[in-house]
XYZ file of C-alpha atoms in Angstrom:
531
model
C 308.693 7.157 -38.084
C 305.709 5.867 -36.496
C 306.282 4.069 -33.052
C 305.284 0.195 -33.800
C 303.065 -1.660 -31.395
C 303.558 -5.266 -30.685
C 300.265 -7.115 -29.671
C 302.250 -11.054 -29.614
C 299.466 -13.564 -28.248
C 297.036 -11.807 -30.517
C 300.045 -12.166 -33.423
C 299.466 -8.040 -34.746
C 301.218 -5.208 -34.802
C 300.036 -0.790 -35.600
C 301.866 1.738 -36.001
C 300.525 4.621 -34.404
C 301.191 7.722 -33.916
C 303.612 10.089 -31.117
C 301.345 9.740 -27.617
C 298.343 7.435 -28.834
C 297.324 5.635 -26.152
C 297.594 1.534 -25.550
C 294.224 1.930 -25.488
C 293.575 3.876 -29.196
C 296.336 1.356 -30.555
C 294.621 -2.225 -29.075
C 291.069 -0.480 -31.144
C 293.551 0.173 -34.048
C 294.254 -3.165 -33.795
C 290.744 -4.914 -33.690
C 292.309 -6.125 -29.973
C 289.629 -6.077 -27.803
C 289.958 -4.769 -24.110
C 287.630 -3.788 -22.186
C 287.055 0.035 -21.751
C 283.575 -0.016 -19.610
C 283.925 3.635 -19.003
C 284.789 4.317 -22.461
C 288.603 5.553 -21.543
C 288.048 8.318 -18.677
C 290.273 6.272 -16.779
C 288.210 5.877 -13.937
C 286.899 1.358 -14.279
C 289.629 0.623 -14.747
C 289.268 -2.510 -16.749
C 291.311 -1.832 -19.274
C 294.121 -3.527 -17.259
C 296.579 -4.321 -19.858
C 301.208 -5.861 -19.219
C 303.665 -3.279 -21.412
C 307.065 -2.993 -21.665
C 308.638 -0.823 -24.432
C 308.497 3.502 -24.192
C 305.823 4.496 -22.960
C 304.136 7.106 -20.727
C 304.997 7.980 -17.320
C 301.944 6.786 -15.479
C 299.109 9.131 -15.145
C 297.698 9.266 -10.450
C 294.349 7.572 -11.951
C 296.995 4.736 -12.976
C 298.603 4.503 -9.582
C 295.328 5.165 -7.642
C 293.492 2.155 -9.616
C 296.162 -0.005 -9.889
C 299.106 1.173 -6.772
C 302.737 1.295 -7.337
C 303.803 -2.252 -6.942
C 301.542 -3.021 -10.469
C 302.728 -0.394 -11.956
C 306.049 -0.932 -11.346
C 306.159 -4.706 -12.685
C 304.623 -3.546 -16.100
C 301.235 -3.151 -15.530
C 299.524 0.062 -16.886
C 295.874 1.153 -18.182
C 295.361 1.032 -21.893
C 293.190 4.064 -21.573
C 296.077 6.104 -19.972
C 299.501 4.823 -20.937
C 300.790 6.766 -24.011
C 303.366 5.324 -26.875
C 306.254 7.315 -27.331
C 307.776 4.759 -29.233
C 308.174 0.662 -30.071
C 305.938 -1.130 -26.928
C 305.219 -4.541 -26.766
C 301.692 -5.198 -25.032
C 302.434 -8.492 -23.572
C 298.871 -8.885 -22.143
C 295.363 -7.922 -23.148
C 292.093 -8.927 -22.372
C 290.956 -11.659 -25.098
C 287.386 -11.848 -25.519
C 287.321 -15.256 -26.700
C 284.655 -17.483 -28.794
C 283.210 -19.895 -26.831
C 280.960 -21.908 -26.982
C 276.877 -21.252 -25.024
C 273.646 -22.633 -24.144
C 270.432 -22.643 -26.879
C 267.629 -20.475 -25.458
C 265.090 -22.251 -23.899
C 262.360 -21.265 -25.208
C 260.484 -23.761 -26.977
C 259.957 -23.025 -30.595
C 256.368 -22.085 -31.735
C 257.145 -21.846 -35.562
C 257.472 -24.510 -37.997
C 260.198 -24.162 -40.628
C 258.495 -23.333 -44.475
C 258.535 -26.129 -46.123
C 262.065 -26.175 -48.311
C 262.381 -29.046 -50.749
C 264.902 -28.006 -53.176
C 267.128 -25.636 -50.321
C 270.185 -27.794 -52.424
C 273.803 -27.053 -51.684
C 272.097 -23.545 -49.368
C 271.067 -25.857 -46.348
C 271.666 -24.008 -43.883
C 271.497 -20.545 -41.386
C 272.742 -18.192 -39.606
C 271.125 -16.193 -36.770
C 272.310 -13.607 -34.438
C 271.836 -11.221 -31.940
C 274.184 -8.469 -31.023
C 273.533 -7.143 -28.349
C 275.352 -3.963 -26.174
C 277.191 -6.415 -24.061
C 277.900 -9.907 -25.903
C 276.978 -10.883 -29.399
C 275.823 -14.418 -30.184
C 275.074 -16.219 -32.729
C 273.691 -19.758 -33.894
C 273.421 -21.647 -36.861
C 270.164 -23.528 -38.492
C 268.256 -26.032 -40.144
C 266.576 -24.390 -42.294
C 264.820 -27.576 -43.004
C 264.581 -28.683 -39.548
C 264.732 -25.390 -38.178
C 267.160 -27.157 -35.622
C 270.245 -25.380 -33.823
C 273.519 -27.302 -34.843
C 275.860 -24.693 -33.407
C 275.954 -21.386 -31.276
C 278.789 -18.962 -30.189
C 279.195 -15.531 -28.299
C 282.134 -13.089 -28.035
C 282.128 -9.838 -25.958
C 281.054 -7.480 -28.905
C 284.431 -5.999 -30.495
C 283.110 -2.611 -29.879
C 283.436 -2.568 -26.107
C 286.321 -0.844 -26.258
C 283.896 2.726 -26.838
C 282.953 2.532 -23.671
C 280.060 -0.569 -21.717
C 276.555 1.199 -22.985
C 274.614 2.265 -26.314
C 274.958 6.032 -25.892
C 278.941 5.806 -25.618
C 278.782 4.104 -28.421
C 276.771 6.570 -30.240
C 279.065 8.970 -28.923
C 282.115 7.548 -30.480
C 280.256 6.856 -33.791
C 279.548 10.894 -33.689
C 283.220 11.344 -32.515
C 285.284 8.733 -34.627
C 282.670 7.967 -37.530
C 280.611 5.083 -38.500
C 283.499 2.991 -40.227
C 284.897 3.504 -37.094
C 282.910 1.258 -34.881
C 280.867 -0.650 -37.819
C 284.233 -1.942 -38.990
C 285.165 -4.873 -36.154
C 281.526 -5.446 -35.675
C 281.425 -6.509 -39.080
C 284.406 -8.736 -38.351
C 283.626 -10.310 -35.879
C 280.816 -11.539 -37.176
C 282.333 -13.381 -39.619
C 284.321 -14.868 -36.846
C 282.559 -15.997 -35.072
C 280.245 -17.449 -37.935
C 283.234 -19.193 -39.206
C 283.383 -21.077 -35.856
C 279.699 -21.538 -36.086
C 280.853 -23.813 -39.107
C 283.571 -24.648 -38.189
C 281.769 -26.376 -35.143
C 279.507 -28.887 -37.437
C 281.373 -29.343 -39.872
C 279.931 -26.866 -43.020
C 281.594 -24.877 -45.784
C 280.318 -21.170 -46.189
C 278.392 -22.957 -49.749
C 276.244 -24.553 -47.096
C 274.804 -21.251 -45.667
C 272.089 -19.290 -48.323
C 270.190 -16.860 -44.840
C 270.993 -14.916 -42.087
C 268.686 -13.141 -39.507
C 270.040 -10.657 -37.449
C 268.740 -8.635 -34.267
C 270.252 -6.291 -32.011
C 268.891 -3.384 -30.262
C 267.594 0.121 -32.037
C 271.780 1.358 -31.448
C 273.680 -1.776 -32.765
C 271.628 -2.915 -35.495
C 271.743 0.528 -37.062
C 275.609 0.674 -37.198
C 275.782 -2.899 -38.156
C 273.899 -2.073 -41.238
C 275.794 1.206 -42.357
C 272.935 3.667 -40.655
C 273.261 7.169 -39.704
C 272.633 6.351 -35.488
C 274.240 10.250 -34.803
C 270.272 10.512 -34.319
C 269.988 8.480 -31.450
C 272.561 10.503 -29.140
C 269.955 13.225 -28.716
C 265.958 15.033 -28.085
C 263.851 13.530 -30.490
C 265.999 10.734 -31.710
C 264.005 10.140 -34.509
C 265.991 9.322 -38.284
C 267.740 6.290 -37.397
C 265.693 3.710 -39.838
C 263.124 1.475 -38.450
C 261.787 -1.346 -40.642
C 263.000 -4.424 -42.010
C 266.188 -4.744 -44.071
C 267.001 -6.851 -46.725
C 271.186 -6.833 -47.891
C 273.260 -9.422 -49.506
C 276.904 -10.554 -47.475
C 278.316 -8.129 -50.425
C 277.254 -5.520 -49.361
C 277.303 -5.547 -44.963
C 280.915 -6.548 -46.134
C 281.160 -10.181 -44.969
C 283.694 -11.765 -46.360
C 283.195 -14.902 -47.077
C 279.537 -14.923 -47.404
C 278.683 -12.485 -50.202
C 276.709 -14.763 -51.270
C 274.415 -14.316 -48.484
C 270.481 -13.014 -48.690
C 271.015 -11.190 -44.501
C 267.748 -10.014 -43.060
C 267.115 -7.351 -40.709
C 264.328 -7.567 -38.041
C 262.201 -4.377 -38.044
C 263.216 -1.983 -34.756
C 259.815 -0.229 -33.018
C 261.269 2.469 -31.935
C 264.990 4.181 -31.260
C 264.133 2.542 -28.070
C 262.932 -0.611 -28.352
C 264.789 -2.562 -30.791
C 264.219 -5.747 -33.047
C 266.013 -7.706 -30.557
C 262.667 -7.025 -28.267
C 261.193 -7.748 -31.018
C 262.232 -10.343 -31.259
C 261.869 -11.661 -28.067
C 257.829 -11.567 -28.617
C 258.058 -12.884 -32.086
C 259.721 -16.532 -30.052
C 257.521 -16.364 -27.219
C 254.233 -15.190 -28.748
C 254.582 -12.930 -26.050
C 251.802 -10.072 -28.091
C 249.020 -13.040 -28.327
C 248.767 -12.262 -24.390
C 244.691 -12.319 -22.940
C 245.827 -10.938 -19.517
C 247.881 -8.461 -18.170
C 251.290 -9.682 -18.522
C 254.953 -7.956 -18.628
C 258.372 -8.925 -20.668
C 261.534 -7.637 -19.506
C 264.532 -8.176 -21.237
C 266.946 -8.111 -19.210
C 271.046 -5.820 -20.097
C 272.798 -3.361 -20.548
C 269.401 -1.475 -21.648
C 266.605 -3.071 -20.349
C 263.039 -3.425 -22.207
C 259.950 -3.306 -20.869
C 256.931 -3.948 -22.746
C 253.417 -4.405 -21.155
C 250.916 -6.672 -22.266
C 247.286 -5.324 -21.755
C 245.450 -7.216 -23.357
C 244.131 -5.112 -26.150
C 247.594 -3.991 -27.328
C 251.661 -3.385 -25.951
C 253.274 -0.798 -24.193
C 257.123 0.016 -23.816
C 259.799 0.991 -22.300
C 263.547 1.681 -22.715
C 265.806 1.816 -18.711
C 268.941 2.698 -19.145
C 270.057 -0.407 -16.289
C 273.978 -0.078 -17.345
C 276.426 -2.553 -17.312
C 275.798 -4.085 -13.314
C 272.995 -6.311 -13.454
C 275.483 -8.592 -17.037
C 278.061 -8.295 -14.103
C 280.213 -5.474 -15.997
C 281.058 -2.175 -14.238
C 281.673 -3.542 -10.253
C 284.648 -4.821 -8.185
C 284.509 -8.374 -8.514
C 281.504 -7.666 -11.049
C 282.361 -11.028 -14.011
C 280.248 -12.267 -16.824
C 278.749 -16.291 -16.628
C 281.797 -18.349 -16.610
C 283.793 -20.578 -14.769
C 285.027 -18.820 -11.866
C 281.911 -16.770 -11.558
C 279.535 -17.217 -8.015
C 275.898 -17.310 -9.778
C 274.037 -18.416 -6.639
C 274.111 -17.244 -3.158
C 271.816 -18.494 -0.464
C 271.909 -17.030 2.861
C 272.499 -19.993 5.769
C 272.338 -20.240 9.292
C 276.104 -19.166 9.679
C 276.673 -17.663 6.404
C 276.562 -18.453 3.226
C 276.044 -20.781 0.509
C 277.929 -19.506 -3.253
C 276.780 -21.819 -6.128
C 279.888 -20.930 -8.711
C 280.118 -21.675 -12.542
C 282.387 -25.005 -13.209
C 283.072 -26.002 -9.858
C 285.932 -24.127 -9.022
C 287.627 -21.035 -6.988
C 285.294 -18.284 -7.462
C 287.134 -15.354 -9.073
C 283.347 -12.610 -9.739
C 280.388 -12.274 -8.428
C 278.001 -12.501 -12.540
C 274.739 -10.616 -12.582
C 272.456 -13.545 -10.791
C 274.895 -14.166 -8.396
C 275.743 -10.101 -7.149
C 271.202 -9.880 -7.108
C 271.252 -13.731 -4.548
C 273.664 -11.462 -2.395
C 272.038 -8.707 -2.058
C 268.769 -10.440 -1.369
C 270.831 -12.497 1.209
C 272.449 -9.301 3.168
C 269.142 -8.000 3.020
C 266.842 -10.308 4.570
C 270.709 -10.868 7.267
C 270.216 -6.565 8.101
C 273.327 -6.268 6.454
C 271.643 -4.502 3.858
C 269.736 -1.920 5.424
C 266.097 -0.758 2.778
C 268.370 2.467 1.779
C 271.371 -0.020 1.132
C 273.967 0.811 3.616
C 275.876 -1.698 3.825
C 275.984 -2.610 7.673
C 276.629 -4.428 11.144
C 273.834 -5.214 11.987
C 274.905 -8.559 14.778
C 275.088 -11.755 13.219
C 277.625 -13.947 11.457
C 278.394 -12.160 8.716
C 279.738 -8.891 10.570
C 283.081 -9.761 10.470
C 282.505 -9.509 6.550
C 281.895 -6.239 7.004
C 285.276 -4.274 6.130
C 286.463 -1.273 5.007
C 288.622 -1.283 2.047
C 291.104 2.037 0.790
C 287.479 3.802 2.954
C 284.757 1.809 0.947
C 282.653 0.495 2.915
C 282.437 -3.063 2.076
C 281.105 -6.656 2.037
C 284.029 -9.605 1.750
C 281.972 -12.152 -0.469
C 284.406 -15.256 0.208
C 286.950 -15.183 2.390
C 289.324 -17.158 1.088
C 289.337 -15.185 -1.767
C 289.214 -11.121 -2.901
C 285.528 -11.136 -3.692
C 283.687 -8.443 -2.423
C 280.506 -6.535 -2.518
C 281.405 -2.167 -2.363
C 278.990 0.254 -0.775
C 279.615 1.943 -4.793
C 278.271 -1.795 -6.175
C 275.163 -1.505 -4.047
C 274.307 2.041 -5.460
C 274.878 0.861 -9.466
C 272.774 -1.768 -8.817
C 270.214 0.389 -7.358
C 270.076 2.393 -9.725
C 269.647 -0.050 -12.461
C 266.473 -1.646 -10.279
C 264.776 1.970 -10.175
C 265.065 2.740 -13.983
C 263.853 -0.995 -14.335
C 261.122 -0.765 -11.686
C 260.566 3.106 -12.967
C 260.041 1.419 -16.141
C 256.895 -1.111 -14.652
C 254.999 1.712 -12.541
C 254.774 4.435 -15.155
C 254.206 1.230 -17.904
C 251.352 0.438 -14.862
C 249.632 3.811 -14.483
C 249.757 4.899 -18.389
C 248.259 1.524 -19.002
C 245.682 1.675 -16.048
C 246.625 -1.299 -14.493
C 247.098 -2.952 -11.089
C 250.572 -4.871 -10.680
C 248.006 -7.329 -8.426
C 246.504 -7.804 -11.957
C 249.776 -8.831 -13.557
C 248.852 -12.892 -15.157
C 252.535 -13.513 -15.609
C 256.313 -12.087 -16.235
C 258.347 -13.153 -19.200
C 262.107 -12.399 -18.741
C 264.162 -12.559 -21.217
C 268.113 -11.764 -21.838
C 271.005 -14.412 -21.449
C 271.275 -12.955 -17.528
C 267.505 -13.661 -17.171
C 268.076 -16.547 -17.837
C 270.614 -17.301 -14.589
C 268.639 -14.385 -12.233
C 265.867 -15.557 -9.689
C 262.514 -14.823 -9.250
C 262.632 -14.727 -5.432
C 265.921 -12.434 -5.632
C 264.465 -10.010 -8.377
C 261.411 -9.153 -5.789
C 263.364 -9.322 -2.853
C 265.328 -6.062 -4.106
C 261.932 -4.840 -5.338
C 263.034 -4.679 -9.327
C 259.236 -6.276 -9.044
C 256.113 -5.341 -7.573
C 255.930 -7.720 -4.481
C 253.058 -10.759 -4.830
C 254.537 -11.691 -8.701
C 256.936 -14.209 -7.628
C 254.572 -17.475 -8.930
C 254.093 -15.612 -12.049
C 257.930 -16.542 -13.964
C 258.623 -18.005 -16.085
C 262.315 -17.714 -17.289
C 262.944 -17.507 -21.420
C 266.736 -17.178 -21.556
C 267.967 -15.189 -24.849
C 264.873 -15.225 -26.449
C 265.594 -12.456 -28.826
C 268.481 -15.401 -30.579
C 265.579 -16.696 -30.789
C 263.621 -15.104 -32.226
C 265.753 -14.766 -35.138
C 266.156 -18.333 -35.379
C 262.388 -18.127 -35.972
C 262.527 -15.512 -38.857
C 265.439 -17.407 -40.608
C 263.566 -20.790 -41.729
C 260.075 -18.966 -41.654
C 258.593 -16.209 -43.916
C 255.414 -16.373 -41.406
C 257.786 -15.658 -38.383
C 258.965 -12.172 -40.239
C 255.668 -11.081 -40.852
C 254.886 -11.254 -37.472
C 258.279 -9.083 -36.721
C 256.779 -6.530 -38.878
C 253.289 -6.350 -37.482
C 254.592 -7.015 -33.644
C 256.806 -3.781 -33.944
C 254.518 -1.494 -35.500
C 251.957 -2.457 -32.689
C 254.026 -1.952 -29.966
C 253.123 1.888 -28.646
C 256.706 3.465 -27.199
C 256.613 5.437 -23.444
C 259.294 7.467 -23.584
C 260.855 7.803 -19.840
C 263.138 10.791 -20.694
C 260.083 12.667 -21.131
C 257.090 11.821 -18.407
C 257.280 13.496 -15.643
C 256.400 11.071 -13.338
C 259.331 9.351 -13.788
C 262.164 11.089 -11.874
C 259.665 10.364 -8.480
C 258.734 6.347 -9.596
C 262.575 6.105 -9.858
C 263.960 7.993 -6.503
C 261.006 6.352 -4.792
C 262.368 2.978 -6.467
C 266.057 3.364 -5.672
C 265.474 2.307 -1.346
C 265.065 -1.753 -1.274
C 261.890 -3.150 0.243
C 261.528 -3.463 3.759
C 261.878 -7.459 5.534
C 258.276 -8.939 5.392
C 256.433 -6.271 3.250
C 253.074 -6.639 2.808
């Protein structure tokens, strides 16, 4: 008889083969567990509290969790194996939560629709590698009635695109597609409930996402994205019905998937460019979509040149020791004061961790204080912050808040250096390719949910963006969702998306011989007061 694994908090159970991991059981049950390392036992994020017939603790569990935590029933879901019936009492749940709408003012007026009748609403959603966001839209006015988001249900298969692609290759497309489709339905039901609207009132659905996320949702084979030459995944705009895509309760809805520009530049970037009218830039301009994959687009005045940089999850508050998403308890702003640091915490509650914007502010403050040297090494240079530089488990760390276990470790600093180095190298190579100097860039448009909270001076101080551009930033929030909203109400916006996707020329950084050198040079932080 197959062992039974119960998840009481979710009201579900599943029967699995003996020796299956708790992470595999959670995936089978549709229970989201954060496993950023894709189950190799290194990130320590998939902690659960479980009881029952389980394998003896693995060395990785003891090293990551400690003896006392394991003795109290805490286990790493990717390492604990099911030997008999098990109850998993606590798992990392991804709640449906309301979010603020993108701040970018709309350039797109709704089409004239005099006979909308019952189908007067639309759904717009952006499938991010980390987060899925969905908005309910009034088709006659273009107004957003409700917006919700969730941690992407594919997170148990890894925090980055390539982990998801590898999982599709090993486990099959449906293993990752099914939880994503179910999640979209759940979000749709949530926003309809918020607005008091029945499913029959929804007639349109427009989606965007990076090339891999879009392809998985549409049921395309994304395997070609796993290796060069990265070709073969459909890129063109697609129309389908809710029934064809398996959207339970929304079978009657017309679905439109916005186009991708290439394997590296997805429909989310195209949507963001449409939302901001970035393609109409007359002079040199940069569009930076900050996320797990950071896309950079350069408007040259005569066209669009783009590149994708593998930033990883550190900039979104994941993959670092005290990292968390922008939720209550997250430190989102850090300012250096005469005698220490001043912290702004979301929700005005005691700090629980650092979201991406808080991490970048902290790095900038530590650089100015000399606690970080240009190479990224934590040190105690003599000053009010020295006592916060400690050794923890043989690794140097900085205590962010003396009363809370919120730290920035040397390893965390390196993770951000890798992310910002990749983005800065992409910017440098695009500028070189176009023959444009950094000082000629007239504006820098920063998109993405994280980008809405970032600070221009911190981005420049850590060297992610060239010095001297501090006053040329505009932050537009989730421009991808705004682009999907525009395409939901405007056929002209859909045509513009097709035009933008066809006009973008992608620079493949992996094959660019200059990239490695540019990347290495970009890893160091700028010295204080660079000239």
